[in-house]
Amino acid sequence: MNFAEVIVDVTTKNIDRPFDYRIPDKWRGMIKKGMRVVVPFGPRKIQGFVINVKDASDLSGRSVKDIEEILDLTPVLTEELLELSDWLTEKTLSYKITALQAMLPPAMKAKYAKEIKVIGNEPLPEPLQSLFSERNALSYSDIEDPRTLKLIQRQVQEGNLEVTYKVNQKTNKKTQRTVSALRSKAELKEALSGLSPQAVKQKAILEFFIEGSEGMTVTVKELVDKTGGSSASLKPLLQKGLLQEGEREVYRDPYQDRMFKKTEPLPLTEEQSRAYEAISEAVENDRHDVFLLHGVTGSGKTEIYLQSIEKVLNAGKEAIVLVPEISLTPQMVHRFKGRFGSQVAVLHSGLSTGEKYDEWRKIHRKEVRLAVGARSAIFAPFENLGMIIIDEEHETSYKQEEMPRYHAKEAAIKRAEHHRCPVVLGSATPTLESYARAKKGVYKLLSLKHRVNSQVMPDVSLVDMREELRNGNRSMFSRALMEELEKTLEKGEQAVLFLNKRGYSSFVMCRDCGYVIQCPHCEISLTYHRFGQRLKCHYCGFETGMPSTCPECTSEHIRYFGTGTQRVEEELTKILPQARVIRMDVDTTSRKGAHEKLLTSFGKGEADILLGTQMIAKGLDFENVTLVGVLSADTMLHIPDFRAAEKTFQLMTQVSGRAGRHEKPGKVIIQTYTPSHYSIQLTKTHDYETFFQQEMMHRRVQAYPPYYYLALITVSHEEVTKTALVTEKIVQYLKANIQGDAKILGPVASPIARIKDRYRYQCVIKYKQDHQLAPLLKNIMDHYKRDIEQKQLTISIDMNPYMMM
Ligand code: ADP
Ligand code: ZN
Ligand code: ZN
C-alpha cells in the first residue's frame, strides 16, 4: 500500500473530500485506516485522518505529496466508526472532518501554532529586521501590531519570510515518579547496618524495601506515605545506588481515590423480571431490537440496566450507557462503579481534557468494558458491543446543537445495527416519537407501572397562584407550600424546592414605562447577575453595569424581575428562619467537586431543604425526601417551541419523582398560573398515556413530529434585507423543487431575531418521507458557497431540530 486517502482538517466545501498522499517507505505497512497523520496542505502542515490506503493513486506522481508525520501507532477510529462518520456526514450535512473529530476526545483535536520564519537572505525592512535579529522564527500570536503584520505579509509575498503551521498535540500523558531497589535484599541489609543511627528516615525506607516483595516498584508518594520518609531522605539512597528512580504512566482518574462499595444484584420484582427477560433474550440471540423501557419514576430501571449489562459482560462483550450530563451525578457514577468497579470508564464534561483523554484511552486499550457517559460517549471505540442503553431517552441534551448536529439515539441505533445488539431506551416520560414507534411495534415496549416495593406514587397537588394573589399573598410561596414545608421540617424530613429557570431569566425592567434592557447586539434581554450588579448577554457575552435610572424615561423605578435562586433563598430564610438550606445553581456548583459536596451534605441530613434549578430535577434519590415543591410550573410552557407542553410534562414528572422514593410517602406541590393546561393537570395523576393521546392530537393538527419530520434552516447576515432575501429565495427554491407531501414555512424572523449583530431568519420544512430533501439542501449550500466561505453569510441546517430559537 503506497498511498493514503486523507481527510484534512479544513472546513470548507471544496476541501470536504479525501486527498491522496504518498506513504514514505519508512512507514509502508504501518499506516492504517483510522490513524491520524500530519500532511502538507498548501503552505501549511495540518492534521488529517487516513480513511483508506491503496496501491495506486489516480493523480500523477509529482502532485502527490508525502505524509509528514504519523500521530498514532494504532488506529484511533475503527472501521465501524469510520463508516459511522460517513453516515453522520450524510445525515447531518456536516463536513467529513467535523464528523470524524466529533468521535474523539477533544485532546486529540489538533491545535496549530503559526510560525513566521526567515527564509531569504535579504535584510528585512525595520522593524522586522530587529524583530528577527536574534531568532529566525517568531510565533504568530506574538505579533500584535497590525502594521507589523502588513509588513510581514509583503515579505511573505516577496519570498523573504514564510508562514508555517505546526501541529501541536495536547495528548500529553501523566506520569508519576517511582522507586525500586537496585540491589539485592542482602546488600540492602548490609547498607542498613552501615547507616548512622540518626538516619531514621533512610532506615525506614530501606526496611520497607527489605520487607517488601522482590522487585517491587512503588510511587514516591506511596513510599513517603508508608515510611514517613521524604524526598530528602530518599536522595542519598539513590545516590548510593541502592535504589533507583523510574517513571510510570498513570491515568488522571477523577474517581481513583474514592471507595466504591461493592453492590450485588437485587432480586428483581415481577415487572422488572419481565423486562429483564426480554432484553436478555435479545442479548443471547444477538438480535438488534430497540426496547423502550417505559417505567414510572422509582420503578427500578437502573437495576434492570445493571443486570442486563452484567449479562453482556459475562458474554465477553462491551456496553455503553448514556446518561444526560445533568444527571451524571456522583450518585449515578457510584451505581455503575459499585457494580462493575474498574471495568467502567466515565466520560462527562466535568472532566478535564486530560482526564477525558485518559478515560477514552482505557476504552481504546480495552482495559474497561463499560462506558458510562454523556452524549459523545456513544462513540466509545468498543469493537464488540453487546448493548447500548440510553437513560432518560427524552432528554434534549442527546442532540448536539453544533456541527455535526447528530442525535445520540440515532447514532446508537446505527451502531447497534452493526454490532447486532439491542438498544434500551429508558424513561418515565418517553418522547412522543419513541412512544409512537413503540405503539407501532417498531420499538418493543416494556412497561414498569409500579415503583419497587410497591411504594405509592407521590401525591401531587396543584396550587393556582392567581388565586393566591387574589387572596393577598404576594409571596412566591403559596400557603399550602409553606404549611407543608413546616410540617416536613417538624417531622425531621427533607424537602426539595425546584425553581424552573429555563425559558426565562432575571431581566431588568422599568416599572413606569415597561422598558426592558436588551443587548445592543442581540435581540434578547440582558440577564441580571447579582454578583457585581452586572447585566450580561447569554448569547454574545456583552456585559454592562446596572443602570440607576431607566434609559428610556429616566425613572428610578428600574429593577430586576424574575426569581433567581438567591432571591428564593433570601425569602425562604425570612419566613422559615430555622430551616437549613442548600442552594444548588450555577453559582454554587461552578467549583470542581462542589456539586458532589453539596449533595453529600444534603444526603447526610446536614440541611432540610435543597433548593435548585434543572440540575436537581433528575437522578436524585434521597431516602428522607418526602416533599417536593415546584415554584412555577409554567415558565417553560410559553417558550416558542412546539415541544413546550411535552417538556413541561416531562419536567414536572421528573421533579415529582424525587419525592417518597423509599419507605416514607411523598408529597408534591406544584405552583402554577395555568393549572388547567393538560401538561400540568396530568402530572397530578402521573398519567403519561392520556398526555400522550392529547399531545398527539395537537401534533397531528399542527403537522409536527412524530407525524412529520422537521428540518430547520437558519440564515444569518449583518444586513437584515440580505438575510430576508436569501431566506425568501431558499423558500422559493424548495417550494418549486420539493416533491409530495411537504410544507415549507417561512421566511420569518427567528424567535431570537439577532445575535452578535447578525440578523436571523428561518424556514421550517415539514415532510413525511425523505423527499430527496438532502440533495436540495446540498444544492442550496453549493449555491451560496462563496458568500459562506467569505464568512458573510451563514446558513445552518438542522435536520432534526430540538431548539427552534
Ligand atoms: P428509576 O431509575 O426507575 O427511577 P431506580 O432505578 O432509581 O428507579 O430505583 C429506585 C430505587 O429502588 C433505588 O433506590 C433502587 O436501589 C431500588 N431498587 C431497584 N430495584 C430494586 C429491587 N428489585 N429490589 C429492591 N430495591 C430496588
Ligand atoms: Zn422607564
Ligand atoms: Zn448579546
mmCIF file of N, CA and C and ligand atoms in Angstrom, residues 518-526 536-543 754-757, ligand 3:
data_model
loop_
_atom_site.group_PDB
_atom_site.id
_atom_site.type_symbol
_atom_site.label_atom_id
_atom_site.label_comp_id
_atom_site.label_asym_id
_atom_site.label_seq_id
_atom_site.Cartn_x
_atom_site.Cartn_y
_atom_site.Cartn_z
ATOM 1 N N GLN A 518 -32.158 45.528 26.824
ATOM 2 C CA GLN A 518 -31.770 44.485 25.873
ATOM 3 C C GLN A 518 -30.314 44.589 25.495
ATOM 4 N N CYS A 519 -29.797 43.490 24.975
ATOM 5 C CA CYS A 519 -28.424 43.508 24.472
ATOM 6 C C CYS A 519 -28.387 44.358 23.209
ATOM 7 N N PRO A 520 -27.394 45.253 23.095
ATOM 8 C CA PRO A 520 -27.322 46.079 21.890
ATOM 9 C C PRO A 520 -26.971 45.277 20.640
ATOM 10 N N HIS A 521 -26.480 44.042 20.814
ATOM 11 C CA HIS A 521 -26.075 43.245 19.652
ATOM 12 C C HIS A 521 -27.012 42.096 19.339
ATOM 13 N N CYS A 522 -27.870 41.752 20.286
ATOM 14 C CA CYS A 522 -28.744 40.596 20.104
ATOM 15 C C CYS A 522 -30.173 40.991 20.483
ATOM 16 N N GLU A 523 -31.104 40.360 19.861
ATOM 17 C CA GLU A 523 -32.495 40.678 20.177
ATOM 18 C C GLU A 523 -32.941 39.883 21.393
ATOM 19 N N ILE A 524 -32.341 40.170 22.519
ATOM 20 C CA ILE A 524 -32.680 39.393 23.703
ATOM 21 C C ILE A 524 -32.391 40.230 24.935
ATOM 22 N N SER A 525 -33.204 40.046 25.971
ATOM 23 C CA SER A 525 -32.979 40.883 27.153
ATOM 24 C C SER A 525 -31.748 40.424 27.913
ATOM 25 N N LEU A 526 -31.121 41.381 28.570
ATOM 26 C CA LEU A 526 -29.919 41.077 29.338
ATOM 27 C C LEU A 526 -30.313 40.428 30.657
ATOM 28 N N LYS A 536 -25.717 40.835 31.814
ATOM 29 C CA LYS A 536 -24.959 40.076 30.822
ATOM 30 C C LYS A 536 -25.858 39.518 29.728
ATOM 31 N N CYS A 537 -25.282 39.388 28.536
ATOM 32 C CA CYS A 537 -25.995 38.737 27.440
ATOM 33 C C CYS A 537 -25.501 37.309 27.346
ATOM 34 N N HIS A 538 -26.440 36.360 27.369
ATOM 35 C CA HIS A 538 -26.048 34.957 27.352
ATOM 36 C C HIS A 538 -25.700 34.457 25.963
ATOM 37 N N TYR A 539 -25.923 35.300 24.958
ATOM 38 C CA TYR A 539 -25.627 34.857 23.607
ATOM 39 C C TYR A 539 -24.288 35.358 23.096
ATOM 40 N N CYS A 540 -23.926 36.608 23.442
ATOM 41 C CA CYS A 540 -22.681 37.139 22.889
ATOM 42 C C CYS A 540 -21.696 37.536 23.964
ATOM 43 N N GLY A 541 -22.102 37.492 25.215
ATOM 44 C CA GLY A 541 -21.157 37.808 26.275
ATOM 45 C C GLY A 541 -21.088 39.291 26.628
ATOM 46 N N PHE A 542 -21.863 40.126 25.929
ATOM 47 C CA PHE A 542 -21.874 41.558 26.239
ATOM 48 C C PHE A 542 -22.208 41.773 27.716
ATOM 49 N N GLU A 543 -21.520 42.747 28.327
ATOM 50 C CA GLU A 543 -21.698 42.997 29.752
ATOM 51 C C GLU A 543 -21.791 44.473 30.026
ATOM 52 N N ARG A 754 -31.794 38.490 16.321
ATOM 53 C CA ARG A 754 -30.453 38.991 16.057
ATOM 54 C C ARG A 754 -29.522 38.467 17.131
ATOM 55 N N ILE A 755 -28.390 37.945 16.730
ATOM 56 C CA ILE A 755 -27.361 37.507 17.675
ATOM 57 C C ILE A 755 -26.025 38.016 17.172
ATOM 58 N N LYS A 756 -25.243 38.616 18.051
ATOM 59 C CA LYS A 756 -23.925 39.167 17.710
ATOM 60 C C LYS A 756 -23.992 40.051 16.469
ATOM 61 N N ASP A 757 -24.939 40.939 16.450
ATOM 62 C CA ASP A 757 -25.093 41.893 15.348
ATOM 63 C C ASP A 757 -25.419 41.245 14.008
HETATM 64 ZN ZN ZN B 3 -25.732 39.877 23.014
#
